[in-house]
Amino acid sequence: MKLASLKSGGRDGTLIVVDRSLTRYLPVPDIAPTLQHAIDDWASAAPLLNAVSAELNDGGPDDALRLDFTALASPFPRAFEFVDGSAYLPHVERVRRARGAEVPESFYSDPLMYQATSAGFLGPRDPVHVVSEDYGIDFEAEVVVVTDDVPMAVTAEWAAEHIQLIGLVNDVSLRNLIPAELAKGFGFLQSKPRSALSPVLVTPDELGDAWRDSVLHLPLRSWLNGERFGEPEAGVDMQFNFAELVAHAAKTRPLAAGSIVGSGTVANQDTGVGASCLAEIRMLEIIADGKPSTPFMSFGDTIRIEMLDAAGASIFGAIEQEIRRYGG
Amino acid sequence: MKLASLKSGGRDGTLIVVDRSLTRYLPVPDIAPTLQHAIDDWASAAPLLNAVSAELNDGGPDDALRLDFTALASPFPRAFEFVDGSAYLPHVERVRRARGAEVPESFYSDPLMYQATSAGFLGPRDPVHVVSEDYGIDFEAEVVVVTDDVPMAVTAEWAAEHIQLIGLVNDVSLRNLIPAELAKGFGFLQSKPRSALSPVLVTPDELGDAWRDSVLHLPLRSWLNGERFGEPEAGVDMQFNFAELVAHAAKTRPLAAGSIVGSGTVANQDTGVGASCLAEIRMLEIIADGKPSTPFMSFGDTIRIEMLDAAGASIFGAIEQEIRRYGG
């Protein structure tokens, strides 16, 4: 099934079930008012939501409403936990090679992951407001999963059972704030503002064979200002699968229901498929030419992030965002 | 006024108003079921909650209930944002001096702050479950503030107006996991598990003259296994006040209502007042003797953190936690 949230209804929006073709939907107030409510009580809510989904996919009921993507909030307008991995090592390798640094051997056995802000996710068509272009505005196209309650110190094998929803994220990054921030030693804060999830999140069964071994095996497509930017294969070069990422996050604490775990920027060794962020293109330029020639994003620039199934249909809907001057 | 949450009532507990002496309370279901609900609509809820508080402090009403600290959840059993500063530079200076490193000049003008997990706060009398003593279990006694909605890029001057609640936190730290984690460059994750807030949070007016210039001017007292451990003055050596910390956190994003902003471990230049974490004692031992002699916490150890007013009465109630083996 596919789940989303309307902007109307308060800070957490209103949970809706969306049909497979992303054209029709139903609110489900009798099952759960919000997606957080549903995931808090997933064992009870999921079968009821699935029944609504089946009915929608069968063409019913008559009172289903027409989906308008601009009316959607983030599926989780706010969440209690967002931890973001960096599981595609080609991304890490390029970033480090561009500054002449080695990739430590441990990076191939111990996931990179950081604690991200979860207090607000931008709607999938909301603009990204930034104070200054000097911050070095970039997008990062990633896959995310959402868990139910995960016990502390879970094994990766068991962690896989706790992955209940899958989606995409535009992990907005302010590149020029990163070096000084990371140099302080405490990780990202100002350099990672609010992100945007895809219009809908889907259950693993919705992906069929494309979801296996806790990896999503489809290209992740990005368009910058309407031009194809990249379509790396999310099923290739993912050093740690989502079960391993969830287990990493849960090593010393339980994960609460509704925890969002990100893959990191999707990247392949094959540079011919393009990239999922501007920083990586710039790194390739630095490696080739000694300096970057592609600028970061400017006010008015747009980014579109989407994943299509084998038949060419959009799975999660498209994230489509414009960069805008804050207060401008 | 003083606010807390009962464990009963679901994942977010049940909001209660507690009297000044921390002996009696009332649930307020007609005002807000949870503290998150109240802070989401603070302008409306606060006056109503204040009226209940005033009645409790006047000895009424007859149906007020007797407070049992063990029945309390964290005031926020889960929250959407927790960012923790490190505003007491003596703590930073000692940690760095112990490893022969300088404190960069920028640390005196640009706050250190990290994104912390907010998905679950331990109750104030809940045990701290840890898988292994080898993790290097430590407490950190800190002051926290809670904001309402804070706009992006707020000035420190305006940020002060958004501080609605004040409390304490035991920021549980797993010291032996920190070096490897920080070396990866992405900040704390596994080394900072769930923390515990104080039993109650209070509004700034409750602190009288002890709350001024966005700093709390009272000693923060810690007892380890029942013995006095430290009582550094929270009003001394705080390099950045809470308004500055809130503004730092909000530089590139709004802060959502209910965001929790921590001071970092309270520490003074005067080492005679003791410390607010074991790491700092160990650093002083390293500076003096070349090696630490005080061990980190063991299973069965207890920590008590409390702040008293000028008359010796507990303001926030005491955080009292025992370290326990996870699954043991």
XYZ file of C-alpha atoms in Angstrom:
656
model
C 0.000 0.000 0.000
C 0.919 3.643 -0.399
C 0.463 6.184 2.380
C 0.663 9.962 2.411
C -0.443 12.948 4.487
C -2.560 15.934 3.554
C -1.353 19.345 4.726
C -4.751 19.996 6.268
C -5.463 18.720 9.754
C -2.750 20.198 11.933
C 0.971 19.875 12.538
C 0.971 16.165 11.665
C -1.363 16.491 8.690
C -4.036 13.921 7.852
C -3.205 10.337 6.924
C -4.495 9.135 3.558
C -4.240 5.880 1.612
C -3.275 6.452 -2.026
C -3.938 4.035 -4.875
C -1.075 2.382 -6.745
C -1.330 4.781 -9.700
C -1.102 7.833 -7.392
C -4.349 9.318 -8.716
C -6.955 8.643 -6.041
C -7.009 8.571 -2.263
C -9.090 8.163 0.847
C -8.659 9.668 4.316
C -8.940 7.035 7.044
C -9.962 8.877 10.235
C -11.531 5.750 11.700
C -8.219 3.874 11.415
C -5.656 6.561 12.283
C -5.696 10.353 12.064
C -1.992 10.616 11.226
C 0.784 8.407 9.916
C 2.532 8.610 13.304
C -0.615 7.232 14.941
C -0.658 4.387 12.418
C 2.991 3.410 12.878
C 2.634 3.698 16.676
C 0.101 0.870 16.470
C 1.230 -0.733 13.219
C 0.180 -4.312 13.938
C -3.407 -3.172 14.305
C -3.463 -0.376 11.764
C -1.646 -1.995 8.838
C -4.283 -4.670 8.059
C -7.056 -2.069 8.114
C -5.072 0.315 5.897
C -4.275 -2.563 3.551
C -7.973 -3.277 3.129
C -8.579 0.337 2.104
C -5.629 0.129 -0.292
C -7.009 -3.034 -1.908
C -10.363 -1.383 -2.423
C -8.740 1.680 -4.014
C -6.628 -0.478 -6.323
C -9.811 -2.294 -7.384
C -11.291 0.996 -8.564
C -13.490 1.657 -5.548
C -14.972 3.272 -3.613
C -17.066 5.954 -5.311
C -16.148 8.567 -2.725
C -12.393 8.295 -3.359
C -10.864 11.707 -3.989
C -8.502 12.879 -6.736
C -4.901 13.257 -5.568
C -3.335 16.717 -5.807
C 0.378 16.524 -5.002
C 0.510 20.160 -3.981
C -1.979 19.429 -1.182
C 0.404 16.906 0.345
C 2.481 17.503 3.408
C 5.424 15.264 4.036
C 4.144 11.764 4.931
C 5.715 12.557 8.306
C 5.399 16.345 8.664
C 7.516 15.844 11.788
C 9.105 12.706 13.170
C 10.898 11.674 16.349
C 14.050 10.268 14.773
C 15.920 10.598 11.499
C 19.330 9.003 11.176
C 21.030 9.148 7.829
C 23.657 6.702 6.677
C 26.232 7.063 3.955
C 26.048 3.535 2.571
C 27.105 4.191 -1.031
C 30.861 4.136 -0.756
C 31.541 5.566 -4.258
C 30.143 8.846 -2.898
C 32.475 8.723 0.115
C 35.450 7.634 -1.999
C 35.037 10.522 -4.459
C 34.601 13.146 -1.761
C 37.759 11.967 -0.039
C 39.775 11.454 -3.210
C 39.009 15.037 -4.249
C 40.759 16.261 -1.111
C 43.558 13.745 -1.341
C 42.421 11.668 1.630
C 42.270 7.889 1.899
C 39.091 6.041 2.765
C 39.777 4.296 6.087
C 39.463 0.496 5.872
C 36.871 0.600 8.670
C 34.455 2.482 6.387
C 33.855 -0.801 4.524
C 32.732 -2.647 7.665
C 31.337 0.061 9.981
C 28.561 2.284 8.565
C 28.877 6.048 8.479
C 25.719 7.550 9.947
C 24.679 10.821 11.513
C 21.856 12.063 13.667
C 19.704 14.334 11.502
C 16.937 16.766 12.346
C 13.469 15.202 12.296
C 11.412 18.041 13.745
C 10.114 19.125 10.367
C 10.097 17.658 6.874
C 9.256 19.914 3.962
C 6.289 18.899 1.825
C 7.300 17.158 -1.432
C 6.416 20.247 -3.493
C 7.362 22.872 -0.918
C 10.135 25.328 -1.753
C 13.451 25.078 0.083
C 14.022 28.399 1.820
C 17.644 29.347 2.401
C 19.055 32.598 3.757
C 21.983 32.846 1.341
C 23.279 31.233 -1.843
C 26.710 31.516 -0.231
C 25.779 28.520 1.929
C 26.451 26.258 -1.091
C 22.958 24.823 -1.594
C 22.846 21.197 -2.721
C 20.336 18.356 -2.918
C 21.003 14.713 -2.066
C 18.731 12.029 -3.527
C 18.422 9.068 -1.168
C 16.248 6.121 -0.245
C 14.772 5.927 3.267
C 13.013 3.300 5.337
C 10.684 3.739 8.302
C 10.678 1.300 11.206
C 8.204 0.285 13.853
C 9.595 -0.186 17.382
C 13.081 -1.673 17.147
C 14.690 -3.123 20.290
C 18.139 -1.975 21.363
C 21.050 -4.083 20.113
C 18.923 -5.801 17.461
C 20.779 -7.980 14.936
C 20.659 -6.987 11.281
C 18.718 -10.173 10.570
C 15.956 -9.158 12.967
C 16.185 -5.489 12.060
C 14.945 -6.366 8.569
C 11.581 -7.389 10.054
C 11.095 -3.905 11.461
C 11.254 -2.080 8.120
C 7.624 -1.178 7.444
C 7.739 1.655 4.906
C 10.073 2.794 2.131
C 10.407 6.149 0.397
C 12.772 8.783 -0.941
C 14.295 11.886 0.576
C 15.897 15.070 -0.656
C 18.472 15.593 2.063
C 19.117 19.300 1.605
C 22.750 20.139 2.314
C 24.525 23.457 2.760
C 27.960 22.491 1.463
C 29.886 25.619 2.321
C 28.862 25.303 5.978
C 30.040 21.696 6.224
C 33.856 21.996 6.462
C 33.839 24.402 9.418
C 31.062 22.494 11.134
C 32.683 19.080 10.798
C 36.027 20.548 11.853
C 34.458 21.318 15.223
C 34.040 17.565 15.652
C 30.367 17.327 16.617
C 28.908 16.520 13.176
C 26.290 18.299 11.074
C 23.832 20.816 12.476
C 23.490 24.074 10.556
C 24.774 22.423 7.370
C 21.866 19.951 7.272
C 18.582 21.871 7.425
C 15.133 20.383 6.863
C 14.745 17.671 4.220
C 11.796 16.570 2.071
C 10.397 13.035 1.912
C 8.680 11.680 -1.194
C 4.916 12.305 -1.593
C 4.105 8.741 -0.573
C 5.760 6.002 1.434
C 5.043 2.413 0.436
C 5.121 -0.961 2.153
C 7.856 -3.373 1.006
C 5.343 -5.717 -0.704
C 4.440 -2.852 -3.040
C 7.943 -3.065 -4.552
C 7.802 -6.757 -5.410
C 11.132 -8.165 -6.462
C 12.750 -4.716 -6.524
C 12.941 -4.906 -2.700
C 15.189 -7.779 -1.707
C 17.901 -8.325 0.882
C 16.846 -5.000 2.441
C 18.029 -3.110 -0.652
C 15.903 -1.262 -3.210
C 16.981 -2.403 -6.691
C 15.889 0.410 -9.002
C 17.510 3.564 -10.401
C 16.998 6.777 -8.462
C 16.419 9.584 -10.940
C 17.169 13.270 -10.462
C 16.500 16.233 -12.736
C 18.107 19.632 -12.121
C 16.195 22.544 -13.667
C 14.311 20.035 -15.811
C 17.408 18.324 -17.203
C 18.329 14.758 -16.409
C 21.032 14.857 -13.760
C 21.552 11.248 -12.741
C 20.022 7.840 -12.442
C 22.355 5.681 -10.365
C 21.084 2.227 -9.483
C 20.132 2.104 -5.803
C 20.677 -1.660 -5.823
C 24.346 -1.348 -6.804
C 27.275 -0.330 -4.566
C 25.208 -0.121 -1.385
C 27.860 -1.280 1.071
C 25.407 -1.727 3.960
C 21.801 -2.734 3.408
C 18.961 -1.138 5.331
C 18.791 -3.943 7.877
C 22.439 -3.284 8.709
C 21.820 0.465 8.885
C 18.864 -0.027 11.250
C 20.941 -2.355 13.437
C 23.771 0.202 13.485
C 21.381 2.944 14.620
C 19.906 0.671 17.297
C 23.193 -0.538 18.797
C 22.838 1.436 22.046
C 19.192 2.529 22.031
C 15.830 1.294 20.839
C 14.420 3.013 17.758
C 10.952 4.410 18.311
C 8.100 3.641 15.934
C 8.325 6.004 12.995
C 12.102 6.238 12.993
C 13.421 7.207 9.563
C 16.707 5.687 8.392
C 18.378 7.076 5.260
C 20.718 5.371 2.809
C 22.931 8.340 2.093
C 23.376 9.783 -1.370
C 22.875 7.062 -3.970
C 26.049 6.695 -6.048
C 27.589 4.053 -8.299
C 31.177 3.296 -9.275
C 29.947 3.792 -12.852
C 30.107 7.568 -13.290
C 28.202 7.267 -16.581
C 24.918 7.034 -14.681
C 25.365 10.495 -13.221
C 25.092 11.473 -9.576
C 22.541 12.252 -6.887
C 24.039 15.512 -5.673
C 26.056 18.426 -7.046
C 28.934 17.900 -4.633
C 29.817 14.645 -6.334
C 29.891 16.171 -9.818
C 32.138 18.872 -8.429
C 34.425 16.242 -6.901
C 34.743 14.502 -10.259
C 35.614 17.894 -11.804
C 38.217 18.499 -9.104
C 39.725 15.049 -9.705
C 39.777 15.685 -13.485
C 40.543 19.401 -13.712
C 41.814 20.438 -10.310
C 38.775 22.624 -9.702
C 34.986 22.435 -9.836
C 33.089 24.068 -12.708
C 29.498 23.191 -11.764
C 28.047 25.700 -9.305
C 25.829 24.852 -6.352
C 22.134 25.714 -6.594
C 20.861 29.272 -6.996
C 17.572 30.815 -5.989
C 14.998 29.733 -8.586
C 16.720 26.443 -9.372
C 14.545 23.335 -9.220
C 15.260 19.725 -8.316
C 13.089 16.706 -9.147
C 13.723 13.298 -7.582
C 11.728 10.222 -8.564
C 11.890 6.437 -8.875
C 10.031 4.514 -11.583
C 9.016 0.879 -11.522
C 9.856 -1.581 -14.316
C 6.794 -0.394 -16.236
C 7.857 3.252 -15.993
C 5.284 4.295 -13.403
C 6.219 6.543 -10.503
C 6.385 4.563 -7.267
C 6.645 7.275 -4.621
C 5.591 10.327 -6.648
C 8.166 12.981 -7.433
C 9.864 15.309 -4.995
C 9.832 18.672 -6.845
C 11.313 21.642 -5.057
C 12.455 25.132 -5.896
C 15.205 26.932 -4.006
C 13.992 30.260 -2.665
C 15.540 33.090 -0.697
C 14.366 33.000 2.920
C 12.349 36.089 3.658
C 12.709 37.146 0.024
C 4.347 26.855 36.869
C 5.726 23.327 36.929
C 4.710 20.693 34.375
C 5.304 16.949 34.216
C 3.946 13.831 32.526
C 2.541 10.647 34.016
C 3.686 7.372 32.473
C 0.063 6.330 32.046
C -1.812 7.446 28.964
C 0.248 6.234 26.029
C 3.552 6.975 24.332
C 3.408 10.673 25.207
C 2.140 10.142 28.748
C -0.390 12.434 30.407
C 0.309 16.096 31.097
C -0.016 17.208 34.721
C 0.468 20.503 36.539
C 2.556 20.101 39.712
C 2.538 22.483 42.663
C 5.635 24.473 43.607
C 6.562 22.119 46.448
C 6.402 19.063 44.136
C 3.894 17.265 46.351
C 0.520 17.603 44.620
C -0.692 17.595 41.031
C -3.654 17.712 38.708
C -4.157 16.214 35.260
C -5.520 18.758 32.799
C -7.281 16.751 30.038
C -9.541 19.673 29.175
C -6.519 21.893 28.464
C -4.063 19.480 26.811
C -3.633 15.710 26.987
C 0.159 15.869 26.633
C 2.948 18.400 27.074
C 3.574 18.327 23.300
C -0.053 19.321 22.734
C 0.374 22.191 25.186
C 3.585 23.542 23.658
C 2.104 23.162 20.146
C -0.522 25.706 21.177
C 1.364 27.468 23.943
C -0.228 30.907 23.634
C -3.609 29.373 24.366
C -2.586 26.627 26.765
C -0.150 28.499 29.007
C -2.682 30.885 30.604
C -5.036 27.991 31.353
C -2.239 25.884 32.822
C -1.069 28.870 34.854
C -4.513 29.190 36.404
C -4.385 25.539 37.510
C -0.893 26.110 38.893
C -2.029 29.124 40.883
C -4.875 27.147 42.394
C -2.530 24.292 43.355
C -0.065 26.708 44.944
C -2.929 28.214 46.954
C -3.624 24.806 48.483
C -6.560 23.859 46.254
C -8.391 22.050 44.843
C -9.554 19.187 47.057
C -9.198 16.636 44.265
C -5.471 17.311 43.725
C -3.454 14.085 43.813
C -0.254 13.234 45.700
C 2.824 13.222 43.467
C 4.760 9.952 43.153
C 7.998 10.539 41.247
C 8.196 6.908 40.174
C 4.914 7.310 38.298
C 6.419 10.064 36.153
C 7.519 9.644 32.574
C 9.874 12.180 31.114
C 8.001 15.500 30.729
C 8.557 14.820 27.018
C 8.544 11.021 26.713
C 9.505 11.687 23.102
C 10.270 14.959 21.334
C 10.883 16.134 17.804
C 14.193 17.897 18.345
C 16.988 17.819 20.890
C 20.150 19.773 20.178
C 22.797 19.868 22.841
C 25.373 22.600 23.163
C 28.687 22.581 24.986
C 28.559 26.067 26.400
C 30.733 25.615 29.511
C 34.197 26.065 28.090
C 36.058 24.787 31.210
C 34.685 21.348 30.280
C 35.955 21.668 26.705
C 39.294 23.113 27.821
C 39.971 20.240 30.248
C 39.026 17.547 27.769
C 41.365 19.022 25.186
C 44.193 19.811 27.587
C 44.160 16.185 28.756
C 45.004 15.114 25.228
C 47.433 17.937 24.618
C 45.218 19.791 22.164
C 44.584 23.523 22.018
C 41.095 25.003 22.193
C 40.555 26.765 18.860
C 39.904 30.497 19.211
C 36.601 30.064 17.341
C 35.209 27.971 20.225
C 34.879 31.200 22.225
C 32.660 32.860 19.618
C 30.918 29.967 17.791
C 28.976 27.488 19.951
C 29.701 23.780 19.876
C 26.411 21.922 19.416
C 25.309 18.528 18.190
C 22.099 16.970 16.976
C 20.971 14.509 19.664
C 18.355 11.774 19.655
C 14.935 12.966 20.793
C 12.847 9.881 20.004
C 12.774 8.743 23.599
C 13.665 10.258 26.950
C 14.015 7.964 29.937
C 11.755 8.695 32.894
C 13.520 10.588 35.719
C 13.652 7.464 37.909
C 14.039 4.903 35.105
C 17.181 2.777 35.011
C 19.717 3.363 32.255
C 20.085 0.082 30.379
C 23.441 -0.465 28.701
C 24.713 -3.577 26.935
C 28.253 -3.467 28.327
C 30.278 -1.671 30.994
C 33.042 -1.608 28.397
C 31.182 1.225 26.672
C 32.501 3.590 29.387
C 29.205 4.673 30.962
C 29.052 8.272 32.127
C 26.434 10.831 33.122
C 26.404 14.516 32.177
C 24.419 16.958 34.290
C 23.094 19.817 32.210
C 20.432 22.500 32.033
C 17.929 22.470 29.149
C 15.364 24.857 27.759
C 12.293 24.129 25.650
C 11.138 26.490 22.930
C 7.887 27.192 21.193
C 8.062 27.745 17.409
C 11.263 29.623 16.584
C 11.667 31.175 13.128
C 14.716 30.389 11.036
C 17.634 32.812 11.382
C 16.255 34.362 14.568
C 18.542 36.745 16.432
C 19.665 35.817 19.944
C 17.713 38.780 21.259
C 14.472 37.428 19.811
C 15.343 33.835 20.549
C 15.150 34.640 24.266
C 11.420 35.263 23.889
C 10.895 31.700 22.647
C 12.268 29.970 25.754
C 9.144 28.699 27.499
C 10.324 25.936 29.825
C 13.509 25.112 31.721
C 14.721 21.840 33.212
C 17.651 19.496 33.730
C 18.955 16.544 31.764
C 21.192 13.576 32.393
C 22.856 13.293 29.005
C 23.990 9.667 29.179
C 27.315 9.233 27.375
C 29.213 6.115 26.359
C 32.750 7.479 26.570
C 34.637 4.553 25.097
C 32.519 4.689 21.930
C 33.182 8.393 21.400
C 36.736 8.506 19.997
C 36.076 6.059 17.149
C 32.717 7.622 16.390
C 33.983 11.209 16.281
C 36.983 10.092 14.213
C 34.531 9.099 11.472
C 33.613 12.767 11.245
C 29.814 12.578 11.482
C 29.410 13.286 15.212
C 27.758 11.289 17.985
C 25.277 8.499 17.352
C 25.892 5.248 19.251
C 27.921 7.079 21.894
C 24.933 9.227 22.934
C 21.978 6.974 23.751
C 18.731 8.087 25.384
C 18.877 10.786 28.049
C 16.636 11.601 31.014
C 14.992 14.956 31.665
C 14.169 16.179 35.172
C 10.797 15.151 36.683
C 9.332 18.581 36.020
C 9.988 21.466 33.658
C 9.240 24.967 34.875
C 8.428 28.291 33.287
C 11.087 31.009 33.584
C 8.990 33.088 36.020
C 9.152 30.180 38.470
C 12.905 30.805 38.825
C 12.633 34.463 39.772
C 15.944 36.268 39.757
C 17.879 32.998 39.251
C 16.856 33.154 35.578
C 18.372 36.219 33.989
C 20.090 37.029 30.712
C 18.974 33.582 29.488
C 21.239 31.870 32.029
C 20.212 29.858 35.099
C 22.184 31.167 38.094
C 22.154 28.290 40.579
C 24.459 25.358 41.382
C 23.718 22.073 39.636
C 24.246 19.254 42.128
C 25.213 15.664 41.357
C 25.579 12.681 43.692
C 27.273 9.468 42.549
C 26.248 6.393 44.551
C 24.852 8.718 47.206
C 28.013 10.781 47.609
C 28.275 14.419 46.638
C 30.018 14.557 43.287
C 29.827 18.180 42.223
C 27.904 21.409 42.461
C 29.256 23.770 39.827
C 27.415 27.043 39.429
C 25.373 27.004 36.211
C 25.487 30.797 36.128
C 29.287 30.930 35.934
C 31.500 30.180 32.894
C 28.586 29.683 30.496
C 30.214 31.080 27.364
C 26.957 31.226 25.371
C 23.605 31.840 27.017
C 20.503 29.892 26.034
C 19.253 32.635 23.713
C 22.535 32.371 21.795
C 22.299 28.567 21.752
C 18.731 28.706 20.405
C 19.778 31.196 17.732
C 22.700 28.961 16.768
C 20.386 25.955 16.373
C 17.923 28.010 14.314
C 20.442 29.550 11.911
C 19.329 27.491 8.889
C 15.997 26.007 10.006
C 13.058 26.896 12.181
C 12.844 25.095 15.517
C 9.549 23.314 16.024
C 7.497 23.815 19.179
C 8.860 21.539 21.866
C 12.470 21.712 20.710
C 14.858 20.958 23.561
C 18.172 22.844 23.679
C 20.850 21.687 26.122
C 23.631 23.690 27.780
C 26.252 20.972 27.732
C 27.910 19.641 30.878
C 27.951 22.343 33.537
C 31.532 23.085 34.548
C 33.397 25.913 36.269
C 36.998 27.077 36.135
C 36.994 26.531 39.899
C 37.670 22.791 40.201
C 36.864 22.934 43.928
C 33.139 22.780 43.123
C 33.488 19.355 41.511
C 32.225 18.314 38.126
C 29.075 17.213 36.327
C 30.475 14.097 34.663
C 33.113 11.448 35.301
C 35.042 12.245 32.137
C 36.043 15.603 33.522
C 37.325 14.162 36.811
C 39.336 11.682 34.758
C 40.738 14.529 32.637
C 41.893 16.364 35.775
C 43.538 13.123 36.915
C 45.260 12.764 33.544
C 46.492 16.363 33.716
C 47.768 15.803 37.293
C 48.965 12.180 37.216
C 49.256 11.236 33.583
C 46.428 8.712 33.874
C 42.861 8.494 35.161
C 42.111 6.707 38.434
C 38.336 7.178 38.663
C 36.477 4.471 36.715
C 33.384 5.030 34.610
C 30.049 3.772 35.951
C 29.361 0.104 36.648
C 26.089 -1.802 36.681
C 24.342 -0.962 39.950
C 25.851 2.513 40.233
C 23.417 5.365 40.798
C 23.428 9.008 39.802
C 21.301 11.789 41.288
C 21.065 15.225 39.679
C 19.145 18.078 41.282
C 18.989 21.857 41.588
C 17.850 23.625 44.762
C 16.477 27.133 45.096
C 17.874 29.730 47.509
C 15.683 28.254 50.272
C 17.012 24.735 49.640
C 13.894 23.379 47.965
C 14.130 21.181 44.873
C 13.089 23.112 41.781
C 12.811 20.385 39.129
C 12.753 17.265 41.324
C 15.723 14.922 41.243
C 16.844 12.750 38.367
C 17.732 9.453 40.077
C 18.923 6.633 37.868
C 20.618 3.299 38.267
C 22.839 1.780 35.590
C 21.620 -1.705 34.617
C 22.804 -4.371 32.243
C 20.574 -4.470 29.151
C 18.774 -7.775 29.014
C 20.368 -8.707 32.336
